[in-house]
JSON list of C-alpha atoms in Angstrom, two decimals:
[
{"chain": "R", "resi": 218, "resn": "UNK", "atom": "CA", "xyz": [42.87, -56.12, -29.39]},
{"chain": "R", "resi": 219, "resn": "UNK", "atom": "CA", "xyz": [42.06, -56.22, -25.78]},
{"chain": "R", "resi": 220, "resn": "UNK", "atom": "CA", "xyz": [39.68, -58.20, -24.30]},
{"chain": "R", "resi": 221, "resn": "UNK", "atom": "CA", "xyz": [38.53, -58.10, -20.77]},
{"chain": "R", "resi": 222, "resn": "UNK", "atom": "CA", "xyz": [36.06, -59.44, -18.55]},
{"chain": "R", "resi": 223, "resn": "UNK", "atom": "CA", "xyz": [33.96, -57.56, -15.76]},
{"chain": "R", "resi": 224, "resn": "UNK", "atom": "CA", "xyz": [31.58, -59.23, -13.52]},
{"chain": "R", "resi": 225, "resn": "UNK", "atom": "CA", "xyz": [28.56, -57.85, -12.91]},
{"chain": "R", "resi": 226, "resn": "UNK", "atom": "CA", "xyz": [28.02, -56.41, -9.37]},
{"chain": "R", "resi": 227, "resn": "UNK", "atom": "CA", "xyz": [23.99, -58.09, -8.07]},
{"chain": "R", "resi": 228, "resn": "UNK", "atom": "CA", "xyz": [23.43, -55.15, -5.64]},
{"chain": "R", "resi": 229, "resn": "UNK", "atom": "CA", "xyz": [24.37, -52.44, -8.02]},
{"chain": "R", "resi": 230, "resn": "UNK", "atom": "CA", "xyz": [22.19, -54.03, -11.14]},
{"chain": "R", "resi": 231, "resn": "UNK", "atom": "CA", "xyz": [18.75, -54.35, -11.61]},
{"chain": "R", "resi": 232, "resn": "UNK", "atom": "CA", "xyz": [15.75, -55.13, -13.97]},
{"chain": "R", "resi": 233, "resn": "UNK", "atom": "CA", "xyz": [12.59, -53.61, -13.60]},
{"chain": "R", "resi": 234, "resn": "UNK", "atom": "CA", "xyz": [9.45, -55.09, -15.54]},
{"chain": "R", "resi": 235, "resn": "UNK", "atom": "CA", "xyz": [6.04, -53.66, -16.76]},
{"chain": "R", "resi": 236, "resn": "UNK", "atom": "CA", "xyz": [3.05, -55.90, -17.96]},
{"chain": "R", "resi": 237, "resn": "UNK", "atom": "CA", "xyz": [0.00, -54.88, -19.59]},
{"chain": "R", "resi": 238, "resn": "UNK", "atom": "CA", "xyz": [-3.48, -55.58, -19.70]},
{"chain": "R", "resi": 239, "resn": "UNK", "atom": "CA", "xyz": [-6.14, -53.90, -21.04]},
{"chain": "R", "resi": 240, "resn": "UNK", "atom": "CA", "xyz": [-7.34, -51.95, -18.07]},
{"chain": "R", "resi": 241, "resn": "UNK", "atom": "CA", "xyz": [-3.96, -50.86, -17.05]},
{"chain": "R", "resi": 242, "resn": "UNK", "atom": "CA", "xyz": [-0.24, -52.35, -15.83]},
{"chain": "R", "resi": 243, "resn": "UNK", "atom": "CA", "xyz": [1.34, -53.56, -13.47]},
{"chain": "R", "resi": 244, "resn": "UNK", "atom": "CA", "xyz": [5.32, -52.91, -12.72]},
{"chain": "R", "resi": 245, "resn": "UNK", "atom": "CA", "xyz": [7.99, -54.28, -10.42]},
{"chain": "R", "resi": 246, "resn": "UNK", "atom": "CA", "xyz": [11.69, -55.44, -10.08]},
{"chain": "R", "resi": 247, "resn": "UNK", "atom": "CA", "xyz": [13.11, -58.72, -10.73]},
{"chain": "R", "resi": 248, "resn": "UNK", "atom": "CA", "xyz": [17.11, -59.64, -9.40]},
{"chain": "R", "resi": 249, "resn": "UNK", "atom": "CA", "xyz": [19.78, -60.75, -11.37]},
{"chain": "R", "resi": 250, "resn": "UNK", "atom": "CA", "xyz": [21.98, -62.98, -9.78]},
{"chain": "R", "resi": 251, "resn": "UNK", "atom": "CA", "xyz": [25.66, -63.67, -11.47]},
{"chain": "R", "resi": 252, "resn": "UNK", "atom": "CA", "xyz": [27.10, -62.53, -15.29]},
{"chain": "R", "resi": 253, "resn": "UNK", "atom": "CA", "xyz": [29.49, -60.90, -16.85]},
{"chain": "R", "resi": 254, "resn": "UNK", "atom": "CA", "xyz": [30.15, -58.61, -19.64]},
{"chain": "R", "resi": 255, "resn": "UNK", "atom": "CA", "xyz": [33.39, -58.88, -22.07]},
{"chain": "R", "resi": 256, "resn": "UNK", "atom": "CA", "xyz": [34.31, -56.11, -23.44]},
{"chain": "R", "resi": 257, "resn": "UNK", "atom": "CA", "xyz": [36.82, -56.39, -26.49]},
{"chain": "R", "resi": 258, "resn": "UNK", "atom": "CA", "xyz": [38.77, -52.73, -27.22]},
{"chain": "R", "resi": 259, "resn": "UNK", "atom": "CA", "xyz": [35.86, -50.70, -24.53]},
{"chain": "R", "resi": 260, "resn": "UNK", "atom": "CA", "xyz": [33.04, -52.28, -26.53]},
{"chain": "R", "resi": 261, "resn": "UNK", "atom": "CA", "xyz": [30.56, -55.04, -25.61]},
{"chain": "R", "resi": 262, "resn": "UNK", "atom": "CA", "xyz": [31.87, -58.42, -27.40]},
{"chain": "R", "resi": 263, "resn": "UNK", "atom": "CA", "xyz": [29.98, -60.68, -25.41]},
{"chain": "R", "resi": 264, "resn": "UNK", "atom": "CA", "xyz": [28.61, -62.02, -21.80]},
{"chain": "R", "resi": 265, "resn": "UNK", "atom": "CA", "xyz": [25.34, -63.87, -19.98]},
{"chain": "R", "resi": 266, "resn": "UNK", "atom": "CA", "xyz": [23.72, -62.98, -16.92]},
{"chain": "R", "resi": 267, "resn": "UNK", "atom": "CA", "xyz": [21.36, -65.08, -14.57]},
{"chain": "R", "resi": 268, "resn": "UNK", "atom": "CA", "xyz": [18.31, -63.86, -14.00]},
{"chain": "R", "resi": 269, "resn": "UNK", "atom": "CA", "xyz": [16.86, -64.65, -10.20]},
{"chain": "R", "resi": 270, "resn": "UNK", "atom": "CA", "xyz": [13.05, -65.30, -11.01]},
{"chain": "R", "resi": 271, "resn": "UNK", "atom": "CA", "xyz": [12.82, -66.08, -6.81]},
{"chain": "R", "resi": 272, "resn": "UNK", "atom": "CA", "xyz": [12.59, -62.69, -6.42]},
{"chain": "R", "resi": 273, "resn": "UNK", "atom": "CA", "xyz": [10.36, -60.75, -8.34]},
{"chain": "R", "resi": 274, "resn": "UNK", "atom": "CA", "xyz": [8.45, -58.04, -7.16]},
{"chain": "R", "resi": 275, "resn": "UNK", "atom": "CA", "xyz": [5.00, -55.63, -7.41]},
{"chain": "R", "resi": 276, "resn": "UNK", "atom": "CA", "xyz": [5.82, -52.42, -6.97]},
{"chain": "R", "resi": 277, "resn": "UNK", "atom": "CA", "xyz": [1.80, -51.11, -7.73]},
{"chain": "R", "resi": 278, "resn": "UNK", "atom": "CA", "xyz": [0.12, -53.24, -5.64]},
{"chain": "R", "resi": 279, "resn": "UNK", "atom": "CA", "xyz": [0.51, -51.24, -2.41]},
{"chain": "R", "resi": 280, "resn": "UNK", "atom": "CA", "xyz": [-2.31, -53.88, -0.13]},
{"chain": "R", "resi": 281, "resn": "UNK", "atom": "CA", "xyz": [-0.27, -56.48, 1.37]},
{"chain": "R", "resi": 282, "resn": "UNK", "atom": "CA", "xyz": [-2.75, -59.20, 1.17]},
{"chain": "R", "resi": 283, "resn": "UNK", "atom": "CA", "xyz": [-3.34, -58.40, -3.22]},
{"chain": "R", "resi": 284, "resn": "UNK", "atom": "CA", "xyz": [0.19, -58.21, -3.12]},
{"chain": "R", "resi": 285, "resn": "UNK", "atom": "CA", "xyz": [1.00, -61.34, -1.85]},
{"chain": "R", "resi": 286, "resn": "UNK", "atom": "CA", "xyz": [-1.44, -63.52, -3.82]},
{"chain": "R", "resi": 287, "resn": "UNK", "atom": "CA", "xyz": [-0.18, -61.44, -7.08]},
{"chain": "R", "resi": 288, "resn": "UNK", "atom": "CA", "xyz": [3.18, -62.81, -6.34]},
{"chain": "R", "resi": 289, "resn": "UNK", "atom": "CA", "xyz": [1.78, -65.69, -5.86]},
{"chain": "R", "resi": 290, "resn": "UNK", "atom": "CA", "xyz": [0.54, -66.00, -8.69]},
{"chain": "R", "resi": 291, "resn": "UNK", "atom": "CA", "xyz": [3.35, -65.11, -10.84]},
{"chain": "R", "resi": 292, "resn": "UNK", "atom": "CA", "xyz": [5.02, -67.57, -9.27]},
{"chain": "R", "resi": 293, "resn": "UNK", "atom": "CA", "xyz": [2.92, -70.70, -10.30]},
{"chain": "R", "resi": 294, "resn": "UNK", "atom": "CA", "xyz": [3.17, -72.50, -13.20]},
{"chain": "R", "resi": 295, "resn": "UNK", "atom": "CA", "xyz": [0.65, -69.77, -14.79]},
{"chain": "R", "resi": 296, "resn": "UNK", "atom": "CA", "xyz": [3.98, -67.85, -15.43]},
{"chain": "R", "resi": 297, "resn": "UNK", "atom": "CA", "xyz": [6.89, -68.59, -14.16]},
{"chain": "R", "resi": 298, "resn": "UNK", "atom": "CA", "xyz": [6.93, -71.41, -12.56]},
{"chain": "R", "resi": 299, "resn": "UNK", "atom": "CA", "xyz": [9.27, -70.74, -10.44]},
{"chain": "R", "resi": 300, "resn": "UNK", "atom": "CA", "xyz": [9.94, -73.61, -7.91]},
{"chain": "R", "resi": 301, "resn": "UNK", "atom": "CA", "xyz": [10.60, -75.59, -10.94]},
{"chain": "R", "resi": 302, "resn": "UNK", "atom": "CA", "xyz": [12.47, -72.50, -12.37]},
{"chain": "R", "resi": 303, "resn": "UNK", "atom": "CA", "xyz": [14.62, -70.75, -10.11]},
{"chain": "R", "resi": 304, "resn": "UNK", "atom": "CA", "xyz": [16.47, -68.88, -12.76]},
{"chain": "R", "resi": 305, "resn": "UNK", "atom": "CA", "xyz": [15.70, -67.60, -16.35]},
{"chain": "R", "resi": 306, "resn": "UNK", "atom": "CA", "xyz": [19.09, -66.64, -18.90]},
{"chain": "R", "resi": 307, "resn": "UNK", "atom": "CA", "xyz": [20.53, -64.32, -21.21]},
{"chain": "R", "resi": 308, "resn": "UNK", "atom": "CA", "xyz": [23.85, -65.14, -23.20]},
{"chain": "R", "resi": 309, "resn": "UNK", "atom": "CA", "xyz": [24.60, -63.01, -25.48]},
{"chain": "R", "resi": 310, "resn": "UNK", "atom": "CA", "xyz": [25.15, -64.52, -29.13]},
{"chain": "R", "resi": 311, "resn": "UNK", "atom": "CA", "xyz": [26.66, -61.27, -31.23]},
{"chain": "R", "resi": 312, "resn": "UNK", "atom": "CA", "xyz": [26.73, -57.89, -31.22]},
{"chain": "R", "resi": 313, "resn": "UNK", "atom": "CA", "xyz": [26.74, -54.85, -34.02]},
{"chain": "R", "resi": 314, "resn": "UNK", "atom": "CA", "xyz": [27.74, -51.83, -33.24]},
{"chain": "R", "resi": 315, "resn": "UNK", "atom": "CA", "xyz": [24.94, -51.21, -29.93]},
{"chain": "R", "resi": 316, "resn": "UNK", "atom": "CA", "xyz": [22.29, -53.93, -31.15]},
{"chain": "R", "resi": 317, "resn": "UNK", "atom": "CA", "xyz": [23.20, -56.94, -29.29]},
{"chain": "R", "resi": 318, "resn": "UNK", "atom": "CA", "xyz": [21.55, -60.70, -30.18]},
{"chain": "R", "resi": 319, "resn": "UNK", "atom": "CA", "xyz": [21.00, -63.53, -27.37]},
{"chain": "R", "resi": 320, "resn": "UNK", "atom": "CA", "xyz": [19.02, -66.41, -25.97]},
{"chain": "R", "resi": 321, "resn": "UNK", "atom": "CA", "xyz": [16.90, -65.62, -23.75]},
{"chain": "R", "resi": 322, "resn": "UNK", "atom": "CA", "xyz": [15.64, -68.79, -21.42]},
{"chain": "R", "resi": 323, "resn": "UNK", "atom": "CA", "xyz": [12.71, -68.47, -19.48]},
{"chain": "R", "resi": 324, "resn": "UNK", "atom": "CA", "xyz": [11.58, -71.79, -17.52]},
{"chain": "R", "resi": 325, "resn": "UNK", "atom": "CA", "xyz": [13.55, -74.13, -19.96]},
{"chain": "R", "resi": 326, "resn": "UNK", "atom": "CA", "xyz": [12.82, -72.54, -23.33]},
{"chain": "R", "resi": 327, "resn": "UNK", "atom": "CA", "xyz": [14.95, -70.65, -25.40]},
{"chain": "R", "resi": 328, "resn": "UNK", "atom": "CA", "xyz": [14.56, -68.38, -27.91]},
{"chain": "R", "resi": 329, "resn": "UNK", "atom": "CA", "xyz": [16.95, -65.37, -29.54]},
{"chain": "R", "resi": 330, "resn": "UNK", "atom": "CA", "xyz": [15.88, -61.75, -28.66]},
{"chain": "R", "resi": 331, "resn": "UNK", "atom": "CA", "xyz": [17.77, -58.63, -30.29]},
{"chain": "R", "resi": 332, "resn": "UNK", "atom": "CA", "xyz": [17.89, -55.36, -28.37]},
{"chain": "R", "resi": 333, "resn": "UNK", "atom": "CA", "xyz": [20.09, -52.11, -28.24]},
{"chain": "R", "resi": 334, "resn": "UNK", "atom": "CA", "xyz": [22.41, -51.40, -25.18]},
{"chain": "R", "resi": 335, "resn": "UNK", "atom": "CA", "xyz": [24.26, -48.37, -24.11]},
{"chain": "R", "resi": 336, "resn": "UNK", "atom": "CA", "xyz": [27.47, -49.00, -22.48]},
{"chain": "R", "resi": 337, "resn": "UNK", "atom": "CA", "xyz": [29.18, -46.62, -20.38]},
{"chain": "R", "resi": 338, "resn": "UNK", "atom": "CA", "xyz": [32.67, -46.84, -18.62]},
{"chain": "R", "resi": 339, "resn": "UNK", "atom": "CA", "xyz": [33.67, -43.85, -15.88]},
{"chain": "R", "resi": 340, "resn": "UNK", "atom": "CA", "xyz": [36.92, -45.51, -15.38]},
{"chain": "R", "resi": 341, "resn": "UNK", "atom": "CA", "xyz": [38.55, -48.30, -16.83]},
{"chain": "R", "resi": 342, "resn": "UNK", "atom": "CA", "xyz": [37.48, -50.91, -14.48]},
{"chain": "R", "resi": 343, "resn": "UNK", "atom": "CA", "xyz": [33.70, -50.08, -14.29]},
{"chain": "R", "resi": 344, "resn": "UNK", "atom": "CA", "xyz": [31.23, -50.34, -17.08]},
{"chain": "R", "resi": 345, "resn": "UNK", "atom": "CA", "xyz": [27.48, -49.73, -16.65]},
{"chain": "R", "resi": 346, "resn": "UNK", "atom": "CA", "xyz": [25.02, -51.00, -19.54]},
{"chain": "R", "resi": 347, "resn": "UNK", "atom": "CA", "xyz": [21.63, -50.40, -20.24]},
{"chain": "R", "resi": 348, "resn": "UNK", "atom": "CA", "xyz": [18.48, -51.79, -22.63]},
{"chain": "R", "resi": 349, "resn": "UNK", "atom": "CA", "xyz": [15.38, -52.66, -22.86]},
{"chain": "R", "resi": 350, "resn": "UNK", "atom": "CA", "xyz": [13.95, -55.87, -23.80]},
{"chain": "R", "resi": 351, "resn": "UNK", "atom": "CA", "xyz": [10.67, -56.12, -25.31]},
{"chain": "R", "resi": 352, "resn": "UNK", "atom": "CA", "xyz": [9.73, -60.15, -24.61]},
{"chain": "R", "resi": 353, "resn": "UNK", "atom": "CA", "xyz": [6.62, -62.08, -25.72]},
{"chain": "R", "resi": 354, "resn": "UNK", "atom": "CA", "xyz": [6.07, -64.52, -22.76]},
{"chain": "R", "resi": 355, "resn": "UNK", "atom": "CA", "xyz": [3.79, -67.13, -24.80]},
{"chain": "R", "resi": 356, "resn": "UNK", "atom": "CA", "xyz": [6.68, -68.27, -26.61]},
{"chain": "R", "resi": 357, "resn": "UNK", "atom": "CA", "xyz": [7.81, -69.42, -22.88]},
{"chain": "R", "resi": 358, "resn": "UNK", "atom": "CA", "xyz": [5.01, -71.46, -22.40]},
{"chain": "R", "resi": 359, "resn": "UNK", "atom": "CA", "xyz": [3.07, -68.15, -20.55]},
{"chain": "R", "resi": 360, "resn": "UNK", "atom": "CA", "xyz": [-0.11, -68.35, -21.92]},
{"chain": "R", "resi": 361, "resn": "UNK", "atom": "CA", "xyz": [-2.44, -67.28, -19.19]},
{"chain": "R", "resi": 362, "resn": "UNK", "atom": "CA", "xyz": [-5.38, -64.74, -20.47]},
{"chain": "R", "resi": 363, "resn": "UNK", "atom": "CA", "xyz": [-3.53, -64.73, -23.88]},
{"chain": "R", "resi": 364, "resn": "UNK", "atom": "CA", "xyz": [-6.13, -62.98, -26.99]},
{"chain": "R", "resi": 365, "resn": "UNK", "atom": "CA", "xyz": [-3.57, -65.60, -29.01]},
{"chain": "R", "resi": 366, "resn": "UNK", "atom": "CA", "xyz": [-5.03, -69.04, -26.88]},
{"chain": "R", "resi": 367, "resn": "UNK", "atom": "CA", "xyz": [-7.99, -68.05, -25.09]},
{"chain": "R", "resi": 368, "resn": "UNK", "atom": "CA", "xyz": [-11.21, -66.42, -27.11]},
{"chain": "R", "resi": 369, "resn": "UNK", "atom": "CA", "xyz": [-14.02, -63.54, -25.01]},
{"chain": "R", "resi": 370, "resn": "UNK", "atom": "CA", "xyz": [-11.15, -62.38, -22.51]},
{"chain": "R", "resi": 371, "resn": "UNK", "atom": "CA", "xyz": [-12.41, -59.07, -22.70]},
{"chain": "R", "resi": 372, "resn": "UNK", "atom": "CA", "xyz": [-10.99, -56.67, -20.22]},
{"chain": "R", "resi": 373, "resn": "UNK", "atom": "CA", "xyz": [-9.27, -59.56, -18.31]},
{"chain": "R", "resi": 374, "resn": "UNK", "atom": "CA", "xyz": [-6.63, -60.06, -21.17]},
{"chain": "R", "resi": 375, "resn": "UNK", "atom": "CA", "xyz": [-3.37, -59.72, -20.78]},
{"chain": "R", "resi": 376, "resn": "UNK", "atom": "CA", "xyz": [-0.94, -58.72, -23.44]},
{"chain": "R", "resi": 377, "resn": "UNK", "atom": "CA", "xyz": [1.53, -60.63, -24.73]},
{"chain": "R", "resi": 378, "resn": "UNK", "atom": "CA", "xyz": [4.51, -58.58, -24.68]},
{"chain": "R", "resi": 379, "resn": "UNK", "atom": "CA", "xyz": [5.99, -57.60, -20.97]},
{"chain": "R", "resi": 380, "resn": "UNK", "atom": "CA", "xyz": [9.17, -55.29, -21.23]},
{"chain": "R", "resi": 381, "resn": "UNK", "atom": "CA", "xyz": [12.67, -55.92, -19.67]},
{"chain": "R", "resi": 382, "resn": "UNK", "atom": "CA", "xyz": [14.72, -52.48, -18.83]},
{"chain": "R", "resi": 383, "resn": "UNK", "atom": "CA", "xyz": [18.44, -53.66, -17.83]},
{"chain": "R", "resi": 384, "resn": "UNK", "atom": "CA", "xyz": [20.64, -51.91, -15.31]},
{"chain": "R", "resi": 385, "resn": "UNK", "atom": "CA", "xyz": [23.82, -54.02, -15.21]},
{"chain": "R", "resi": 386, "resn": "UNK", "atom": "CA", "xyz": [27.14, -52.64, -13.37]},
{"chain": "R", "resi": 387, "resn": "UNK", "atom": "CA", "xyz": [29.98, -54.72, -13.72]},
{"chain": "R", "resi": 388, "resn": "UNK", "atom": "CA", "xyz": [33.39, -54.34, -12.73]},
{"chain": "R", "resi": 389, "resn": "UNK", "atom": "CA", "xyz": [36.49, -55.98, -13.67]},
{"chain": "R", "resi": 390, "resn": "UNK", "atom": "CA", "xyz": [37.53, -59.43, -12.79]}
]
């Protein structure tokens, strides 16, 4: 059995995000700022990967100014919190086949998520992976305009569920 470690390249790797509400979403990018990905006989065996909450973006809200105080306000401690949580965390706990289980940590909580991944490898020292990540943010303490905590939202809810699609490249260390 071989076992071998690749670390993931920041500029080449990538997550973007969608949120929903009921009158629409909203979509943008999000960083991811160190991992790696082990990779025992060319499949996925294990890894982590640091997720740079500092720099999230909106990629739908085209006016500066909304724009701005959007950011802003996924910033505060109505969702991420983010000067008190730079970072958010995935290690990766087991994998089966192309279903992969982690914990997921998201301004100090942690929780397991399971998702599929697709892992592809041009040449030996390369490997791209992709998934998705479905994630329900009140279990991370995100409860703003939540149906689950707050009663006659209407149309300002917010759902609870965001998604998570993963670009990682990685090469090897």
């Amino acid at each position: 059995m071989e076992t071998r470690k690749f670390q993931i390249v920041n500029a080449q790797s990538n997550i973007d995000w969608t949120g929903r509400k009921v009158t629409g979403a909203h979509n943008g990018t999000i960083g991811i700022k160190d991992g790696t990905l082990i990779l025992t006989d060319g499949k996925l065996s294990g890894g982590n990967f640091v997720i740079d909450t500092t720099s999230i973006k909106i990629l739908d809200v085209t006016d500066p100014a909304t724009n701005a105080q959007f950011a802003g306000h996924l910033a505060s401690d109505d969702f991420f919190s983010i000067d008190k949580y730079p970072e958010a965390t995935l290690q990766i706990t087991g994998v089966s086949g192309n279903h992969v289980q982690g914990d997921l940590t998201i301004k100090g909580i942690t929780h397991p998520v399971a998702f599929d991944v697709t892992i592809n490898s041009s040449n030996g020292d390369t490997v791209t992976a992709t998934g998705k990540l479905v994630i329900d943010r009140t279990k991370y303490g995100i409860r703003f305009r939540s149906g689950n905590f707050f009663k006659d939202l209407g149309d300002t809810l917010i759902y609870n569920d965001f998604d998570l699609d993963v670009t990682i490249t990685a090469k090897a260390a």
